[in-house]
CSV table of C-alpha atoms in Angstrom, one decimal:
chain,number,residue,atom,x,y,z
A,1,UNK,CA,70.9,79.2,150.1
A,2,UNK,CA,70.3,82.6,149.2
A,3,UNK,CA,67.2,84.5,147.9
A,4,UNK,CA,66.9,86.6,144.6
A,5,UNK,CA,66.0,90.3,145.9
A,6,UNK,CA,63.3,91.3,143.6
A,7,UNK,CA,62.9,90.2,140.1
A,8,UNK,CA,65.2,89.7,136.8
A,9,UNK,CA,68.7,88.6,136.7
A,10,UNK,CA,71.8,90.9,135.6
A,11,UNK,CA,70.2,92.2,132.2
A,12,UNK,CA,67.4,93.3,134.1
A,13,UNK,CA,69.3,95.3,136.6
A,14,UNK,CA,71.6,96.8,133.9
A,15,UNK,CA,69.0,98.4,132.2
A,16,UNK,CA,68.2,100.3,135.6
A,17,UNK,CA,70.7,102.2,134.9
A,18,UNK,CA,68.9,104.2,132.3
A,19,UNK,CA,70.4,102.6,129.6
A,20,UNK,CA,67.4,100.8,127.6
A,21,UNK,CA,69.1,100.6,124.6
A,22,UNK,CA,66.2,101.7,122.9
A,23,UNK,CA,67.4,105.6,123.0
A,24,UNK,CA,68.6,107.2,119.6
A,25,UNK,CA,71.9,107.6,119.1
A,26,UNK,CA,73.9,109.4,116.5
A,27,UNK,CA,74.6,108.5,113.4
A,28,UNK,CA,78.4,107.6,112.5
A,29,UNK,CA,79.5,108.6,109.0
A,30,UNK,CA,82.6,107.0,107.4
A,31,UNK,CA,86.4,108.9,107.6
A,32,UNK,CA,89.0,108.3,106.1
A,33,UNK,CA,90.0,104.7,105.1
A,34,UNK,CA,86.8,103.7,106.0
A,35,UNK,CA,83.6,102.4,103.9
A,36,UNK,CA,80.5,101.7,104.1
A,37,UNK,CA,79.9,97.9,103.4
A,38,UNK,CA,77.2,95.1,102.9
A,39,UNK,CA,77.5,91.6,104.5
A,40,UNK,CA,77.1,89.1,102.2
A,41,UNK,CA,78.1,85.8,104.3
A,42,UNK,CA,79.2,84.7,107.4
A,43,UNK,CA,82.4,82.7,107.8
A,44,UNK,CA,82.4,82.1,111.3
A,45,UNK,CA,84.6,83.2,114.5
A,46,UNK,CA,83.9,86.7,113.6
A,47,UNK,CA,84.5,86.7,110.0
A,48,UNK,CA,82.3,88.4,107.6
A,49,UNK,CA,83.0,87.8,103.8
A,50,UNK,CA,81.2,92.1,102.8
A,51,UNK,CA,80.9,93.5,99.6
A,52,UNK,CA,82.2,97.5,99.3
A,53,UNK,CA,79.1,100.1,98.6
A,54,UNK,CA,80.9,102.0,96.3
A,55,UNK,CA,78.8,104.5,94.3
A,56,UNK,CA,81.5,105.6,92.4
A,57,UNK,CA,82.9,102.4,91.2
A,58,UNK,CA,81.4,99.9,88.7
A,59,UNK,CA,83.0,96.7,90.1
A,60,UNK,CA,82.5,95.6,93.7
A,61,UNK,CA,85.3,95.0,96.2
A,62,UNK,CA,84.5,91.7,98.0
A,63,UNK,CA,86.4,91.6,101.4
A,64,UNK,CA,87.2,89.6,104.3
A,65,UNK,CA,85.7,91.4,107.5
A,66,UNK,CA,86.7,90.5,111.3
A,67,UNK,CA,84.9,92.2,113.8
A,68,UNK,CA,86.8,94.2,116.2
A,69,UNK,CA,87.2,93.1,119.5
A,70,UNK,CA,85.7,96.0,121.2
A,71,UNK,CA,82.2,94.8,119.6
A,72,UNK,CA,82.8,91.3,120.1
A,73,UNK,CA,79.9,89.4,122.1
A,74,UNK,CA,78.1,92.8,122.4
A,75,UNK,CA,77.1,93.8,118.6
A,76,UNK,CA,75.9,90.6,116.3
A,77,UNK,CA,76.4,91.3,113.0
A,78,UNK,CA,74.5,89.2,110.8
A,79,UNK,CA,74.1,88.3,107.1
A,80,UNK,CA,72.5,91.2,105.3
A,81,UNK,CA,73.7,93.9,107.1
A,82,UNK,CA,74.9,97.0,106.3
A,83,UNK,CA,78.2,97.7,108.1
A,84,UNK,CA,80.9,100.2,108.7
A,85,UNK,CA,84.2,98.8,107.9
A,86,UNK,CA,87.7,100.2,108.4
A,87,UNK,CA,90.5,99.0,105.8
A,88,UNK,CA,93.2,97.7,106.9
A,89,UNK,CA,96.0,100.2,104.3
A,90,UNK,CA,98.4,100.1,106.8
A,91,UNK,CA,100.0,96.9,105.8
A,92,UNK,CA,100.5,96.1,101.8
A,93,UNK,CA,100.3,92.2,102.1
A,94,UNK,CA,96.7,93.2,103.9
A,95,UNK,CA,94.2,94.8,101.3
A,96,UNK,CA,91.4,92.4,101.1
A,97,UNK,CA,90.6,92.2,105.0
A,98,UNK,CA,88.9,95.0,106.8
A,99,UNK,CA,87.8,95.3,110.1
A,100,UNK,CA,83.9,95.8,111.4
A,101,UNK,CA,84.1,98.7,113.3
A,102,UNK,CA,80.1,99.8,113.4
A,103,UNK,CA,76.7,98.2,112.7
A,104,UNK,CA,74.1,100.2,111.5
A,105,UNK,CA,70.5,99.8,112.1
A,106,UNK,CA,67.5,99.8,109.7
A,107,UNK,CA,66.3,103.3,110.3
A,108,UNK,CA,70.2,104.4,110.2
A,109,UNK,CA,70.1,102.8,106.8
A,110,UNK,CA,67.2,104.9,105.6
A,111,UNK,CA,69.3,107.8,107.0
A,112,UNK,CA,72.4,107.6,104.6
A,113,UNK,CA,70.3,107.1,102.1
A,114,UNK,CA,68.8,110.0,102.5
A,115,UNK,CA,72.0,111.8,103.2
A,116,UNK,CA,73.0,110.2,99.6
A,117,UNK,CA,75.9,108.3,101.7
A,118,UNK,CA,75.1,105.3,100.4
A,119,UNK,CA,73.5,104.4,96.6
A,120,UNK,CA,69.9,104.4,96.2
A,121,UNK,CA,69.6,100.8,95.4
A,122,UNK,CA,71.3,99.5,98.7
A,123,UNK,CA,68.5,97.8,99.5
A,124,UNK,CA,68.3,95.8,96.8
A,125,UNK,CA,70.7,94.1,97.8
A,126,UNK,CA,68.7,92.5,101.0
A,127,UNK,CA,66.3,91.6,98.1
A,128,UNK,CA,68.8,88.9,96.6
A,129,UNK,CA,71.9,88.8,94.8
A,130,UNK,CA,73.3,92.0,92.7
A,131,UNK,CA,71.8,95.4,92.9
A,132,UNK,CA,69.7,96.3,89.1
A,133,UNK,CA,71.2,98.8,87.5
A,134,UNK,CA,69.0,102.5,87.3
A,135,UNK,CA,68.4,101.9,83.6
A,136,UNK,CA,67.7,98.4,83.6
A,137,UNK,CA,63.9,97.3,83.4
A,138,UNK,CA,62.9,95.7,86.4
A,139,UNK,CA,59.8,94.1,85.1
A,140,UNK,CA,59.3,92.0,81.6
A,141,UNK,CA,56.5,94.1,78.9
A,142,UNK,CA,55.1,90.4,78.6
A,143,UNK,CA,55.2,91.3,74.5
A,144,UNK,CA,56.5,87.8,74.1
A,145,UNK,CA,53.1,86.5,71.7
A,146,UNK,CA,52.6,87.9,68.1
A,147,UNK,CA,53.5,91.6,68.1
A,148,UNK,CA,50.1,92.3,65.5
A,149,UNK,CA,47.5,90.8,68.6
A,150,UNK,CA,48.2,93.0,71.4
A,151,UNK,CA,45.5,91.7,73.7
A,152,UNK,CA,46.4,88.2,73.2
A,153,UNK,CA,42.8,87.5,72.7
A,154,UNK,CA,41.2,85.1,69.8
A,155,UNK,CA,39.2,87.3,67.4
A,156,UNK,CA,36.8,86.3,64.9
A,157,UNK,CA,36.2,87.9,61.2
A,158,UNK,CA,34.6,91.2,62.5
A,159,UNK,CA,36.5,91.4,65.8
A,160,UNK,CA,34.7,90.4,68.4
A,161,UNK,CA,35.5,87.6,70.4
A,162,UNK,CA,35.2,84.1,69.3
A,163,UNK,CA,34.5,82.0,72.4
A,164,UNK,CA,34.5,78.4,70.0
A,165,UNK,CA,38.0,79.3,69.5
A,166,UNK,CA,38.7,79.8,72.7
């Protein structure tokens, strides 16, 4: 029976070549027929429902995207990740399909927002649902009661707080 020489398995020995995975990689920007997208849902078998992030258009396009072969079993795409997709515009009957060609880390997403490649509200997709409009109020002002009573406290005749009426 053969004995193990050293500690660790195949993954440990792979790390000895100097590629520890923590090295900083070059930021990949979109090119022609490529779009930034947000993963809405994992459908199984390397297929995902993605939402195209286009700051110029008001409506959002939803596509069926598949992980390309080179990335399969090497890069794991999850829900709420930001990806770069390549549109399949070569064939006219496959307009609603795309290929996932790159997965962005959280730090790279912040860099893309800084370079104005992604919209400023792109991270609000991760918080849940649709992104709020820029002019939309995120908080309620809380003025559901009587508009004359700005403090919401019960006051007496002379303007003092009446403890008995509370």
